[in-house]
PDB file of C-alpha atoms in Angstrom:
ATOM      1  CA  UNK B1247      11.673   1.674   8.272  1.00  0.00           C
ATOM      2  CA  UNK B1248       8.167   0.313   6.976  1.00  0.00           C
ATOM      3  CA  UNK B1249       5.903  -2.141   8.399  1.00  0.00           C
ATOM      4  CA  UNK B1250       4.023  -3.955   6.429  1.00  0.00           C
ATOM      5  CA  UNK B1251       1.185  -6.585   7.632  1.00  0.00           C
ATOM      6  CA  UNK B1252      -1.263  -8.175   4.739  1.00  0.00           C
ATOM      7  CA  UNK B1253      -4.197  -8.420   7.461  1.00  0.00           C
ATOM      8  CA  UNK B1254      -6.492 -10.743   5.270  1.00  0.00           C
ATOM      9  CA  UNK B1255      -6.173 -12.907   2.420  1.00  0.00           C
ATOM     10  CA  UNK B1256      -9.814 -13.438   1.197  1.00  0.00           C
ATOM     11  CA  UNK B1257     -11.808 -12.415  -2.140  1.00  0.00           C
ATOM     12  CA  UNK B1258     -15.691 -12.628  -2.294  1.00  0.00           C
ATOM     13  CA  UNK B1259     -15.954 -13.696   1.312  1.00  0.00           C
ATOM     14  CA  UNK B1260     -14.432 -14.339   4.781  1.00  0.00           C
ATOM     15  CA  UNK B1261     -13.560 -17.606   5.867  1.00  0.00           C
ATOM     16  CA  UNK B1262     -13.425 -19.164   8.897  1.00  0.00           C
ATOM     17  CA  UNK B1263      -9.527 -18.928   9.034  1.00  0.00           C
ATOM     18  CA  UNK B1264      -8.835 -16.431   6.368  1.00  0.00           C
ATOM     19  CA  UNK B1265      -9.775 -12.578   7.010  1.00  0.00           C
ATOM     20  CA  UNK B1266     -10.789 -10.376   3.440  1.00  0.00           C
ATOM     21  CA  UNK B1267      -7.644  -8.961   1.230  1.00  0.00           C
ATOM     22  CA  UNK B1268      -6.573  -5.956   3.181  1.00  0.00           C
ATOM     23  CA  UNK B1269      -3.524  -4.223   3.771  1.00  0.00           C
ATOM     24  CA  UNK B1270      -1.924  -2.357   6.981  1.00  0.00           C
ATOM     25  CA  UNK B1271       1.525  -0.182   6.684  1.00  0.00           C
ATOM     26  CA  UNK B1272       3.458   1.943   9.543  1.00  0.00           C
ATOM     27  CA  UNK B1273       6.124   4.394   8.793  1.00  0.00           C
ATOM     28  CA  UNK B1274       7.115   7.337  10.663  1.00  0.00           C
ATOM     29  CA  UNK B1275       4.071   7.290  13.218  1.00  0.00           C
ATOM     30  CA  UNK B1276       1.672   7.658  10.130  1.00  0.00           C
ATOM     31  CA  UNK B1277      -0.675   4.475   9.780  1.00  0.00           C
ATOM     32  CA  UNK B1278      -2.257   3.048   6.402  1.00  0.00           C
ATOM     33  CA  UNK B1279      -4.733   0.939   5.570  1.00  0.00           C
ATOM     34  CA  UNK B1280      -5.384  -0.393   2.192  1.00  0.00           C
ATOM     35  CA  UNK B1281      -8.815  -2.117   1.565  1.00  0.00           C
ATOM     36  CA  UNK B1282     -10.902  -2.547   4.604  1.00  0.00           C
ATOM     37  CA  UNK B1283     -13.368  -5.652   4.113  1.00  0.00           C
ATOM     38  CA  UNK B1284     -15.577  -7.328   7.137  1.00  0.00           C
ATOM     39  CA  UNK B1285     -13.954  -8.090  10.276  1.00  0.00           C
ATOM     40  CA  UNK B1286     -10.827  -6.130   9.253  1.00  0.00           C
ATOM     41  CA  UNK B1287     -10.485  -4.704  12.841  1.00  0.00           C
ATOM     42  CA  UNK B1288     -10.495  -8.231  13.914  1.00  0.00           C
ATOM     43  CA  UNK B1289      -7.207  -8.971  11.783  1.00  0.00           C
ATOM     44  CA  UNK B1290      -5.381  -5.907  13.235  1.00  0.00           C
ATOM     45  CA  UNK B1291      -5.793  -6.818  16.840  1.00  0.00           C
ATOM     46  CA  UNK B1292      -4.580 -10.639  16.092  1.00  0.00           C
ATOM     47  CA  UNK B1293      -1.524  -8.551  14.467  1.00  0.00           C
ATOM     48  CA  UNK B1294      -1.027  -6.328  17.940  1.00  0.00           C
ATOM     49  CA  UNK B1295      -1.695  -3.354  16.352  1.00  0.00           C
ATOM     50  CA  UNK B1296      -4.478  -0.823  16.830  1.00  0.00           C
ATOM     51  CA  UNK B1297      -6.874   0.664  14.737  1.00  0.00           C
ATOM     52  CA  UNK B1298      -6.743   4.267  16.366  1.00  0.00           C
ATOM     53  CA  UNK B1299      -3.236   5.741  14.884  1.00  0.00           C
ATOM     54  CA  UNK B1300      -4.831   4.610  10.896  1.00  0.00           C
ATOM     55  CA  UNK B1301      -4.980   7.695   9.823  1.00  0.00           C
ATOM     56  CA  UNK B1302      -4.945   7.093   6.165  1.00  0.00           C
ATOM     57  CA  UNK B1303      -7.044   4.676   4.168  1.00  0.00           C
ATOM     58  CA  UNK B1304      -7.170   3.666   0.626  1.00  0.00           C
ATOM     59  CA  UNK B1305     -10.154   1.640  -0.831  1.00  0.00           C
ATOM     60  CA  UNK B1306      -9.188  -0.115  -4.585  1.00  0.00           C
ATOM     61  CA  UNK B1307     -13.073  -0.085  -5.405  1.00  0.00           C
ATOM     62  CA  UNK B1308     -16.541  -0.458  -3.672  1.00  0.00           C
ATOM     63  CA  UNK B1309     -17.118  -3.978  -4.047  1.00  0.00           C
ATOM     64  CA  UNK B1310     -18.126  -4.906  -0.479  1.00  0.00           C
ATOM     65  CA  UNK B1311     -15.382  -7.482   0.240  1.00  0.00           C
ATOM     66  CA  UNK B1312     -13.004  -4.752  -0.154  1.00  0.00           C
ATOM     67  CA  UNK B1313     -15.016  -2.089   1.815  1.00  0.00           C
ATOM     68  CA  UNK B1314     -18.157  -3.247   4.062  1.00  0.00           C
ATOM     69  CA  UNK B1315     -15.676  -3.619   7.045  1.00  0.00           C
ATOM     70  CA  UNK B1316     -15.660   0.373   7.341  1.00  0.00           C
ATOM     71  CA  UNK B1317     -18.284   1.066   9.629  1.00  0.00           C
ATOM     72  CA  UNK B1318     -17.270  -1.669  11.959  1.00  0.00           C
ATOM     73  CA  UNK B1319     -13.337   0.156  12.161  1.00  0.00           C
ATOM     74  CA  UNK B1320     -14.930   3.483  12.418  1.00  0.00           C
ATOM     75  CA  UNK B1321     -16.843   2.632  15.543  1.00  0.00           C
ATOM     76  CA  UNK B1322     -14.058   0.848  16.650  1.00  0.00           C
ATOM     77  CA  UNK B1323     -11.360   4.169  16.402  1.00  0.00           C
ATOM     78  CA  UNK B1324     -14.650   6.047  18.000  1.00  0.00           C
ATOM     79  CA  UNK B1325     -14.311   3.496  21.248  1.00  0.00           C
ATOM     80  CA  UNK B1326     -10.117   3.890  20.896  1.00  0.00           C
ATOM     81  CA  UNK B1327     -10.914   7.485  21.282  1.00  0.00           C
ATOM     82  CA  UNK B1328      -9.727   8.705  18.263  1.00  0.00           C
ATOM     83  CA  UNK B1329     -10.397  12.426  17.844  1.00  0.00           C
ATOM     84  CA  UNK B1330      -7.984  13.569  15.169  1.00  0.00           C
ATOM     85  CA  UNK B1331      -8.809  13.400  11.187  1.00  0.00           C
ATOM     86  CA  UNK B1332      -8.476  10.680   8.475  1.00  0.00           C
ATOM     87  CA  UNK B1333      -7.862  11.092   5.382  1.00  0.00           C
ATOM     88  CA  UNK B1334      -9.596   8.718   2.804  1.00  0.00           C
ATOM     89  CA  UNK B1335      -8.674   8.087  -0.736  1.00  0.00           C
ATOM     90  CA  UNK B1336     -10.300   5.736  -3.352  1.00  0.00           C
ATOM     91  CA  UNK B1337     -12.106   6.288  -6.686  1.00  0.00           C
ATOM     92  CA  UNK B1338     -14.647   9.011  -7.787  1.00  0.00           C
ATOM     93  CA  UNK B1339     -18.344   8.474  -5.481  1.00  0.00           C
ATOM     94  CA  UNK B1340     -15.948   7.866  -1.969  1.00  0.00           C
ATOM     95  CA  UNK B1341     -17.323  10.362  -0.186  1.00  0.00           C
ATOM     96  CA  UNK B1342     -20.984   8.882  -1.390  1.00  0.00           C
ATOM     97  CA  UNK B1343     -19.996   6.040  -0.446  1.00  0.00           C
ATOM     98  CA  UNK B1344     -18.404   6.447   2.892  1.00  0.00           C
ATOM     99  CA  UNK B1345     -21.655   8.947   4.245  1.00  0.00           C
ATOM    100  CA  UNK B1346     -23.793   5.635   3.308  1.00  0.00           C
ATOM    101  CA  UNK B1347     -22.287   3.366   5.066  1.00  0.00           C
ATOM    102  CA  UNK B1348     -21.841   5.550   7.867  1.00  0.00           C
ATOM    103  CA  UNK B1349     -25.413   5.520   8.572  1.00  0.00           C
ATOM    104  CA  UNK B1350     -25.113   2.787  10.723  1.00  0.00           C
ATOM    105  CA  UNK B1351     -22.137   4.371  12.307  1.00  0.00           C
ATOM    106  CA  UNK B1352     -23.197   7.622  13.376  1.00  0.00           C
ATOM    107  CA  UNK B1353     -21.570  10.530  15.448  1.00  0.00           C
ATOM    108  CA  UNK B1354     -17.789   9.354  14.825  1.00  0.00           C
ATOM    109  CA  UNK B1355     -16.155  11.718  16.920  1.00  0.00           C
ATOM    110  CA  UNK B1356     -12.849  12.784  14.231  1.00  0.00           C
ATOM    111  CA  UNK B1357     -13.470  14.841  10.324  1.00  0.00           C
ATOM    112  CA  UNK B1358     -12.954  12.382   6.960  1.00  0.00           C
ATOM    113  CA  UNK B1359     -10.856  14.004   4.118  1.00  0.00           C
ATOM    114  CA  UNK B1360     -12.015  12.971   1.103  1.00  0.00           C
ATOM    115  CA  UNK B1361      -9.537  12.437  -1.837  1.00  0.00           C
ATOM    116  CA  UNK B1362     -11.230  11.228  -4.796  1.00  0.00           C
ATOM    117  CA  UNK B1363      -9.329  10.099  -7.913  1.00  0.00           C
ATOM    118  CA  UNK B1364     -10.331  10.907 -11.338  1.00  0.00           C
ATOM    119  CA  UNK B1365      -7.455  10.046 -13.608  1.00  0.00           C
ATOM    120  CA  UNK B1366      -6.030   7.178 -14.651  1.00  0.00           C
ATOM    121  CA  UNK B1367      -2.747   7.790 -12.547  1.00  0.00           C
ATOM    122  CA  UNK B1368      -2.761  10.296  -9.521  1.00  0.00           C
ATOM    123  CA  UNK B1369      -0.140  11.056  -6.740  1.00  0.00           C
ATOM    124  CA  UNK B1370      -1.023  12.125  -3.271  1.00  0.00           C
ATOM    125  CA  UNK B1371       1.700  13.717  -1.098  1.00  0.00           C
ATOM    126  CA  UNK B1372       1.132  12.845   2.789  1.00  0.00           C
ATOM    127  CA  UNK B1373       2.878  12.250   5.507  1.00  0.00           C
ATOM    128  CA  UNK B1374       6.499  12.195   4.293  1.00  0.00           C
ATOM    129  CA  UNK B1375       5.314   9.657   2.083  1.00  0.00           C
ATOM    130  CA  UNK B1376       3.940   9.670  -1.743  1.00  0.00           C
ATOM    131  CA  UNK B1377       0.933   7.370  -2.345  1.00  0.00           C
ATOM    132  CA  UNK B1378       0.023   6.610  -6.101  1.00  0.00           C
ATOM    133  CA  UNK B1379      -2.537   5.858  -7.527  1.00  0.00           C
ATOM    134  CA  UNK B1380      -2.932   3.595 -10.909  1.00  0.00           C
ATOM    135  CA  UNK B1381      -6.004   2.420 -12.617  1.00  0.00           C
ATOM    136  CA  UNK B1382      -6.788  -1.260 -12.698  1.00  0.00           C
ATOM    137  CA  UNK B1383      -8.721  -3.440 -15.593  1.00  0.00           C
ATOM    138  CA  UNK B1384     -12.227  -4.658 -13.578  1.00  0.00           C
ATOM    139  CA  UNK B1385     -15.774  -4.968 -14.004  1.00  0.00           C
ATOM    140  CA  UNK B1386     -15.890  -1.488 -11.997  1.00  0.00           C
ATOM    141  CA  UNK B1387     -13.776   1.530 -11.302  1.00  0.00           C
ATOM    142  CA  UNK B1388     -10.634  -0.111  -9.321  1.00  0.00           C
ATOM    143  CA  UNK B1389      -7.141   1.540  -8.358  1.00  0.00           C
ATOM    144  CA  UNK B1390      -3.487   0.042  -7.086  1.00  0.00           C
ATOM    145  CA  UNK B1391      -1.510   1.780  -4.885  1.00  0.00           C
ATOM    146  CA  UNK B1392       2.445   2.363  -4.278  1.00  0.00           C
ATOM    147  CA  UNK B1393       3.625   3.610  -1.079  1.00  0.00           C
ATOM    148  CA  UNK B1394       6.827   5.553  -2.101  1.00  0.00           C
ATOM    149  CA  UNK B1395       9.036   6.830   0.924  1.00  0.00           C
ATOM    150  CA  UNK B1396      11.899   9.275  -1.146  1.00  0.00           C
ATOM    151  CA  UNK B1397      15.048   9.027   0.647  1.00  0.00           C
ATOM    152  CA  UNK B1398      17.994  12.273   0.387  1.00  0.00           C
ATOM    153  CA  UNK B1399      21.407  12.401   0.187  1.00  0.00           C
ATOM    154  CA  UNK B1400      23.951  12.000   2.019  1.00  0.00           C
ATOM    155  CA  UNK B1401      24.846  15.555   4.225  1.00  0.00           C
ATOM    156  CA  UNK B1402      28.487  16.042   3.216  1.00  0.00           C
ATOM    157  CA  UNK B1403      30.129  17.376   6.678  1.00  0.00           C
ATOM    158  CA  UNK B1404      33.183  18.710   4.863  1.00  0.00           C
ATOM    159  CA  UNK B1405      31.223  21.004   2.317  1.00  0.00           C
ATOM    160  CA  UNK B1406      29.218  22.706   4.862  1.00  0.00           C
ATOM    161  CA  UNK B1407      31.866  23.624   7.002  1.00  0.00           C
ATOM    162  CA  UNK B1408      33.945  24.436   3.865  1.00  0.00           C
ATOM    163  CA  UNK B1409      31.173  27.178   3.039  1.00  0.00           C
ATOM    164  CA  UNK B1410      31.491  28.474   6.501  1.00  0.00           C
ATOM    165  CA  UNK B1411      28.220  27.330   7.779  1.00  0.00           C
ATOM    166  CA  UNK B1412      27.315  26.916  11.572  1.00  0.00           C
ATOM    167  CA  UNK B1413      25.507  24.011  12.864  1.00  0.00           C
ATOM    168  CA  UNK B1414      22.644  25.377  13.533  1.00  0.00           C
ATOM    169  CA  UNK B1415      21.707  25.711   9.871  1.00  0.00           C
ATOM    170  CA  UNK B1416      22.582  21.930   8.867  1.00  0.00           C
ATOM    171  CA  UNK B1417      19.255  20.483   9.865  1.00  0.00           C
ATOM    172  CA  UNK B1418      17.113  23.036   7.674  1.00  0.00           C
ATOM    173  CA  UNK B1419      19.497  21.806   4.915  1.00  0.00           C
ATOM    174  CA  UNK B1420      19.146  18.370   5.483  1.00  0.00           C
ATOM    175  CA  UNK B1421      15.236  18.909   5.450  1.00  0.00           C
ATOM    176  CA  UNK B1422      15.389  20.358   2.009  1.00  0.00           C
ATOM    177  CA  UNK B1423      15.011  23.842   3.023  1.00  0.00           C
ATOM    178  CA  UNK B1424      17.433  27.307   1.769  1.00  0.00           C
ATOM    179  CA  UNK B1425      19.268  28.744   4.510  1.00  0.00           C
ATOM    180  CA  UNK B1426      20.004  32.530   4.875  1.00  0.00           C
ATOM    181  CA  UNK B1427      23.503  32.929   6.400  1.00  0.00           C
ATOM    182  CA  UNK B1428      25.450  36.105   6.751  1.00  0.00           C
ATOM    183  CA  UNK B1429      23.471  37.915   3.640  1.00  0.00           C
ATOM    184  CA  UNK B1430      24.283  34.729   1.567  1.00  0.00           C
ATOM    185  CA  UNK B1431      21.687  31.671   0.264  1.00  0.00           C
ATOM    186  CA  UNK B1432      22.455  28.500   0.811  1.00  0.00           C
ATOM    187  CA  UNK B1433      20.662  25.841  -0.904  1.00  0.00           C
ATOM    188  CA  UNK B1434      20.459  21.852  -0.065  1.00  0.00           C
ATOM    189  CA  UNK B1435      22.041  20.824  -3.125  1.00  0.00           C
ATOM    190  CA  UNK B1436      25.040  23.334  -2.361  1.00  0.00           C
ATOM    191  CA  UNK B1437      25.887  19.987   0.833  1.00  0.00           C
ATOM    192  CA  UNK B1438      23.979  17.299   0.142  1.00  0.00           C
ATOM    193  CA  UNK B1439      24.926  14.122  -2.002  1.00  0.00           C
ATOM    194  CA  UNK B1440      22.782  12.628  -4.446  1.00  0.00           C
ATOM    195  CA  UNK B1441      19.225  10.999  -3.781  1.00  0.00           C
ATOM    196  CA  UNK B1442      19.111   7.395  -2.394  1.00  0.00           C
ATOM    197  CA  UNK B1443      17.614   4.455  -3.073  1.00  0.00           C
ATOM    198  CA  UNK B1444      13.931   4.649  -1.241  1.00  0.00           C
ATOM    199  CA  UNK B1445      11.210   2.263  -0.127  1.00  0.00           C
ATOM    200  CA  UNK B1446       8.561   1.576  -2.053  1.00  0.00           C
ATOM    201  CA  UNK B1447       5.581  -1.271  -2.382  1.00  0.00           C
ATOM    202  CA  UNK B1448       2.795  -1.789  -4.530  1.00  0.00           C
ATOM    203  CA  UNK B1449      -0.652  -3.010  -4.095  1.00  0.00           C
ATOM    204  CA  UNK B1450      -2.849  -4.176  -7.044  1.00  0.00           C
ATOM    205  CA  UNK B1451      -6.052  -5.992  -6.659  1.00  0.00           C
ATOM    206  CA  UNK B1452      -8.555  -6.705  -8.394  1.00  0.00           C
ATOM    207  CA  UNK B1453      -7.626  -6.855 -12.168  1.00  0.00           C
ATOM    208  CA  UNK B1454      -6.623  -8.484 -15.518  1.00  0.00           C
ATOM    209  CA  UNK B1455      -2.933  -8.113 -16.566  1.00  0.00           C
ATOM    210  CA  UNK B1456      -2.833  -4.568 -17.563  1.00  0.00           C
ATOM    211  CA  UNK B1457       0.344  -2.426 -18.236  1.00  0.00           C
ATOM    212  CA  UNK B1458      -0.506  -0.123 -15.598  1.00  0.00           C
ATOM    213  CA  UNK B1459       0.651  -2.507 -13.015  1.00  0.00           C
ATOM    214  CA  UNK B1460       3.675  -3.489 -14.678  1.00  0.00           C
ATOM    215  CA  UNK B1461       4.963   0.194 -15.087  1.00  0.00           C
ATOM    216  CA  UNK B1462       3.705   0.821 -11.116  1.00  0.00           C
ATOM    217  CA  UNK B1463       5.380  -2.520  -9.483  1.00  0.00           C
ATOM    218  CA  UNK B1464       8.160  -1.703 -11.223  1.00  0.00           C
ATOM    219  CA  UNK B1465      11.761  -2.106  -9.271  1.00  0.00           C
ATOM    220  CA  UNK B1466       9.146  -2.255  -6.079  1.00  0.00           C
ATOM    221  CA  UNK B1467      10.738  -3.860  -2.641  1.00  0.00           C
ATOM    222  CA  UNK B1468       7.522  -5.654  -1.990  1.00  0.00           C
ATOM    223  CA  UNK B1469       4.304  -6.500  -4.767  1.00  0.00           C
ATOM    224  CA  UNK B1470       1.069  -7.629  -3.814  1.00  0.00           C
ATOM    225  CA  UNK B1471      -0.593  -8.797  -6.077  1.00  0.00           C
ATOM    226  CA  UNK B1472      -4.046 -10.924  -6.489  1.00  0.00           C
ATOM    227  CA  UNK B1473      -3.373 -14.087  -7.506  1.00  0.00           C
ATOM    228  CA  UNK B1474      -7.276 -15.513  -7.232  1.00  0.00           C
ATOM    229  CA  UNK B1475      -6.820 -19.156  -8.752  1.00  0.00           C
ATOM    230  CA  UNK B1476      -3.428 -21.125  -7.829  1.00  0.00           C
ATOM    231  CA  UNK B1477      -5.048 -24.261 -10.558  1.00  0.00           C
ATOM    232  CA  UNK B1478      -3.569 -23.703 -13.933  1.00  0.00           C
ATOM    233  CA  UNK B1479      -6.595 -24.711 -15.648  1.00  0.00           C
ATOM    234  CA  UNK B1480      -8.816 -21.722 -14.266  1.00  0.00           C
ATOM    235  CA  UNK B1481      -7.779 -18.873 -16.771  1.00  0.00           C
ATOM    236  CA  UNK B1482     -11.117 -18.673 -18.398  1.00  0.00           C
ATOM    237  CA  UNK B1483     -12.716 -18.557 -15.333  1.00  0.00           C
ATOM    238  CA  UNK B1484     -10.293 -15.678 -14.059  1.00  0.00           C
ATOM    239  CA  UNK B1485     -10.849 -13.814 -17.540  1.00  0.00           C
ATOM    240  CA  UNK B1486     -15.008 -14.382 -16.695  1.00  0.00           C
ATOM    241  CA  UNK B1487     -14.513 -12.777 -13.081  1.00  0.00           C
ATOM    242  CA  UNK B1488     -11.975  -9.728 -14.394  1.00  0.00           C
ATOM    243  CA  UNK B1489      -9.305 -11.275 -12.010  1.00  0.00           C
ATOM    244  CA  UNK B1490      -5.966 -12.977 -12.183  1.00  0.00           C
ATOM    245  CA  UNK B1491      -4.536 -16.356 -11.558  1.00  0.00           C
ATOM    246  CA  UNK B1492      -1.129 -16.816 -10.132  1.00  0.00           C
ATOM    247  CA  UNK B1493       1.010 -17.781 -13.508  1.00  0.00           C
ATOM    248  CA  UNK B1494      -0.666 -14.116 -14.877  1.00  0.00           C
ATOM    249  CA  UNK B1495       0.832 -12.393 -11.903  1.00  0.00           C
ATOM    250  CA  UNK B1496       3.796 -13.869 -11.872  1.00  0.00           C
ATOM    251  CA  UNK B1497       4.255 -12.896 -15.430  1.00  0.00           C
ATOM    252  CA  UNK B1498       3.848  -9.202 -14.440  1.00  0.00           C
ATOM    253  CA  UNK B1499       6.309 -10.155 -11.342  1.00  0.00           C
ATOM    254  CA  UNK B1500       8.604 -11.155 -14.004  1.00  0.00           C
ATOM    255  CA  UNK B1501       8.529  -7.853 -16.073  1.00  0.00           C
ATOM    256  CA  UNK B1502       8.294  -5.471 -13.175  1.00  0.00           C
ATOM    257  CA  UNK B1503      11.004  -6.962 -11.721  1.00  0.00           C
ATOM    258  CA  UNK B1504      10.011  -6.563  -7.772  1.00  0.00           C
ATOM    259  CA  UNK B1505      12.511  -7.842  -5.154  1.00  0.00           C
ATOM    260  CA  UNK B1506       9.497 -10.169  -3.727  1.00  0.00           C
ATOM    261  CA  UNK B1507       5.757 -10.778  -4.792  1.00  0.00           C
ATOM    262  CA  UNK B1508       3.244 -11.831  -2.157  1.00  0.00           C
ATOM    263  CA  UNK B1509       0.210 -13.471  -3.690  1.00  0.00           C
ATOM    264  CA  UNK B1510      -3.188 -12.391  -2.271  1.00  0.00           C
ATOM    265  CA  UNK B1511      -7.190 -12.525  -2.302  1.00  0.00           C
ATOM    266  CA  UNK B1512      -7.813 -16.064  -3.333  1.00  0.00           C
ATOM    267  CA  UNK B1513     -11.204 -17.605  -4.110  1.00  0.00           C
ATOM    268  CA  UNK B1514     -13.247 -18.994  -1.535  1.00  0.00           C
ATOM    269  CA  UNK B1515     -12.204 -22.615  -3.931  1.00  0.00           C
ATOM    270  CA  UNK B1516      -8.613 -22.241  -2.883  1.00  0.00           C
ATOM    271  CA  UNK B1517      -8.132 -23.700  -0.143  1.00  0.00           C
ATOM    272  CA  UNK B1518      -4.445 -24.185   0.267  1.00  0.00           C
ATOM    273  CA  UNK B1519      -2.803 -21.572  -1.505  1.00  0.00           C
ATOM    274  CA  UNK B1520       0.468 -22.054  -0.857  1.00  0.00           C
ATOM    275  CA  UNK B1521       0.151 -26.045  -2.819  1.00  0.00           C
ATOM    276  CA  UNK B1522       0.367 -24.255  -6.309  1.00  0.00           C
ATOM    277  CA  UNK B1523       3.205 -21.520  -5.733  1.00  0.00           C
ATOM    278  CA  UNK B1524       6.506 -24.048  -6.802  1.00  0.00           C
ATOM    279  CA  UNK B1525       5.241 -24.629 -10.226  1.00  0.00           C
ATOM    280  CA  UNK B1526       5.307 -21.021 -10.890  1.00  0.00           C
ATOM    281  CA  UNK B1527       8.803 -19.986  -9.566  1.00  0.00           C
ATOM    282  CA  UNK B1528      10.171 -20.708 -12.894  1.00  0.00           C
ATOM    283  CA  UNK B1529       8.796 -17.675 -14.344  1.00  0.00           C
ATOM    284  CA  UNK B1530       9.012 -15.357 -10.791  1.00  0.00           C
ATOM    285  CA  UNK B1531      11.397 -17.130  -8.442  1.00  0.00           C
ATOM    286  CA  UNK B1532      10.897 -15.121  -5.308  1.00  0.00           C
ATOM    287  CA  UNK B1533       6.677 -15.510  -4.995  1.00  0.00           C
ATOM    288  CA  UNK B1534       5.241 -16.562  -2.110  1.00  0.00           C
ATOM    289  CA  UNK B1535       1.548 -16.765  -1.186  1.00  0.00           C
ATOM    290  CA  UNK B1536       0.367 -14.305   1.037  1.00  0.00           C
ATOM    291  CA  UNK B1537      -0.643 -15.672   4.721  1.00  0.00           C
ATOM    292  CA  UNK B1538      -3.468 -13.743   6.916  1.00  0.00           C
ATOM    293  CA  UNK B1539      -0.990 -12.161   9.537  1.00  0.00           C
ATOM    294  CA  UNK B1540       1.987 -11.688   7.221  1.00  0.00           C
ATOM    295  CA  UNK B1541       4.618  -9.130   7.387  1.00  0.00           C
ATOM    296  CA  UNK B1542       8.213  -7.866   6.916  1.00  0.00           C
ATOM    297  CA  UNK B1543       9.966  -4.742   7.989  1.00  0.00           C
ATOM    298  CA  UNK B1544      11.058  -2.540   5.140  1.00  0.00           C
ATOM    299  CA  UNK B1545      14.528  -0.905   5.551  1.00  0.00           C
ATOM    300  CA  UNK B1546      16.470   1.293   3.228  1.00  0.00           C
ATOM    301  CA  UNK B1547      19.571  -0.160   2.119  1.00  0.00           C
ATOM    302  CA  UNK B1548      22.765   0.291   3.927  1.00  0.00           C
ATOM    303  CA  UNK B1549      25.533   2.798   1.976  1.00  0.00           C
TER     304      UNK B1549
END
């Protein structure tokens, strides 16, 4: 199972009822947080959540809306009484970056791991889950991220005991690991089925079309994508600013293929998003626009 809660909607600025883009995601006890603009503690406690189990957090770039929220969550997982580490991935300068603004959020009690990425396309193992990383088309350095949560086969019951093996050496099987039984190896693919269909979503913002997020998004259970101007006049103005309007994204929806696209980090103009999302279902029929507050519960399909 994965949680998934778009905290904030924004670009450029907060509103008074709309928190910056940001993006919060639970699965197996391991907490992520994608983007982490002003207030963004703010927008997990109207969730329920808490900010002291995050113990991952990805920044797309260091344009402030996406990242001046940090010291304000740091403090905040310093008064939760957070004491283990975080890990922190975005692109090359993060840890410059992060020590800056951390000035005015001194002695945090718990170590930062700095990942930084350097290549167009980068995977980071963590957690039971793969996060990668794909380059973006801005005015600076930006990244989207998948979540990818890998899912095995089946244990086949009959082979195992077939092969003579006890109990007691199913569960290192299961987990992918060789068992030694009775001088013999035993290996997982000797009782396990083929690999199943996983969980994955996708997270792109801020950008132009580019092919990197088609290839990324692609076959993903849930896309999030910037959609910064709903008015189908305001192309030019989304090609001046490096972003995307919502007929561009759902054009990538349509090629990518996603089960669901939610539409995210609108300009401070749009002021009811939601108004321009019908004319575009002809070209990506399951868009919606994102809400502050919005989530679903990811679960791997039944067999």
């Amino acid at each position: 199972m994965l949680d998934i809660c778009l905290l904030g909607t924004g670009g450029m600025m907060p509103l008074p009822k709309r928190f910056l883009t940001s993006l919060m995601c639970r699965y197996n006890g391991s907490n992520i947080l994608i983007d982490c603009g002003e207030a963004t503690q703010i927008a997990i406690k109207e969730k329920g959540w808490t900010v002291k189990p995050i113990d991952v957090i990805c920044f797309t770039h260091y344009h402030a809306d996406h990242i001046s929220g940090l010291p304000g969550l740091l403090l905040a997982m310093k008064n939760a009484e957070r004491e283990e580490p975080i890990t922190m991935i975005g692109p090359k300068g993060l840890e410059r970056v992060v020590k800056s603004l951390c000035v005015i959020a001194p002695e945090i009690p718990f170590d930062i791991n700095f990942i930084e990425i350097n290549e167009p396309e980068e995977s980071i193992e963590i957690n039971g889950y793969r996060i990668k990383a794909f380059k973006l088309k801005h005015k600076v350095t930006c990244y989207g991220y998948s979540i990818e949560i890998d899912r095995a086969g089946k244990f086949d019951l009959d082979k195992a005991k077939e092969l003579g093996l006890p109990v007691t050496c199913w569960s290192q099987l299961q987990n992918g690991e060789e068992v030694e039984f009775e001088g013999k190896t035993y290996t997982p693919d000797m009782v396990m089925g083929p690999a199943r269909k996983g969980l994955k979503v996708t997270y792109a913002t801020d950008s132009r079309p580019c092919d990197s997020i088609v290839q990324n998004a692609k076959d993903s259970d849930l896309f999030i994508c910037e959609g910064m101007y709903g008015e189908p006049d305001m192309e030019d103005k989304a090609k001046e600013k490096t972003h995307m309007t919502y007929k561009e994204a759902c054009e990538i929806a349509r090629e990518a293929s996603p089960k669901e696209m939610w539409l995210t980090h609108y300009s401070p103009s749009l002021i009811r998003p939601w108004d321009y999302v019908e004319q575009y279902q002809d070209i990506f029929e399951n868009v919606k626009a994102g809400k502050d507050g919005m989530s679903v519960e990811l679960n791997f399909d039944e067999d």
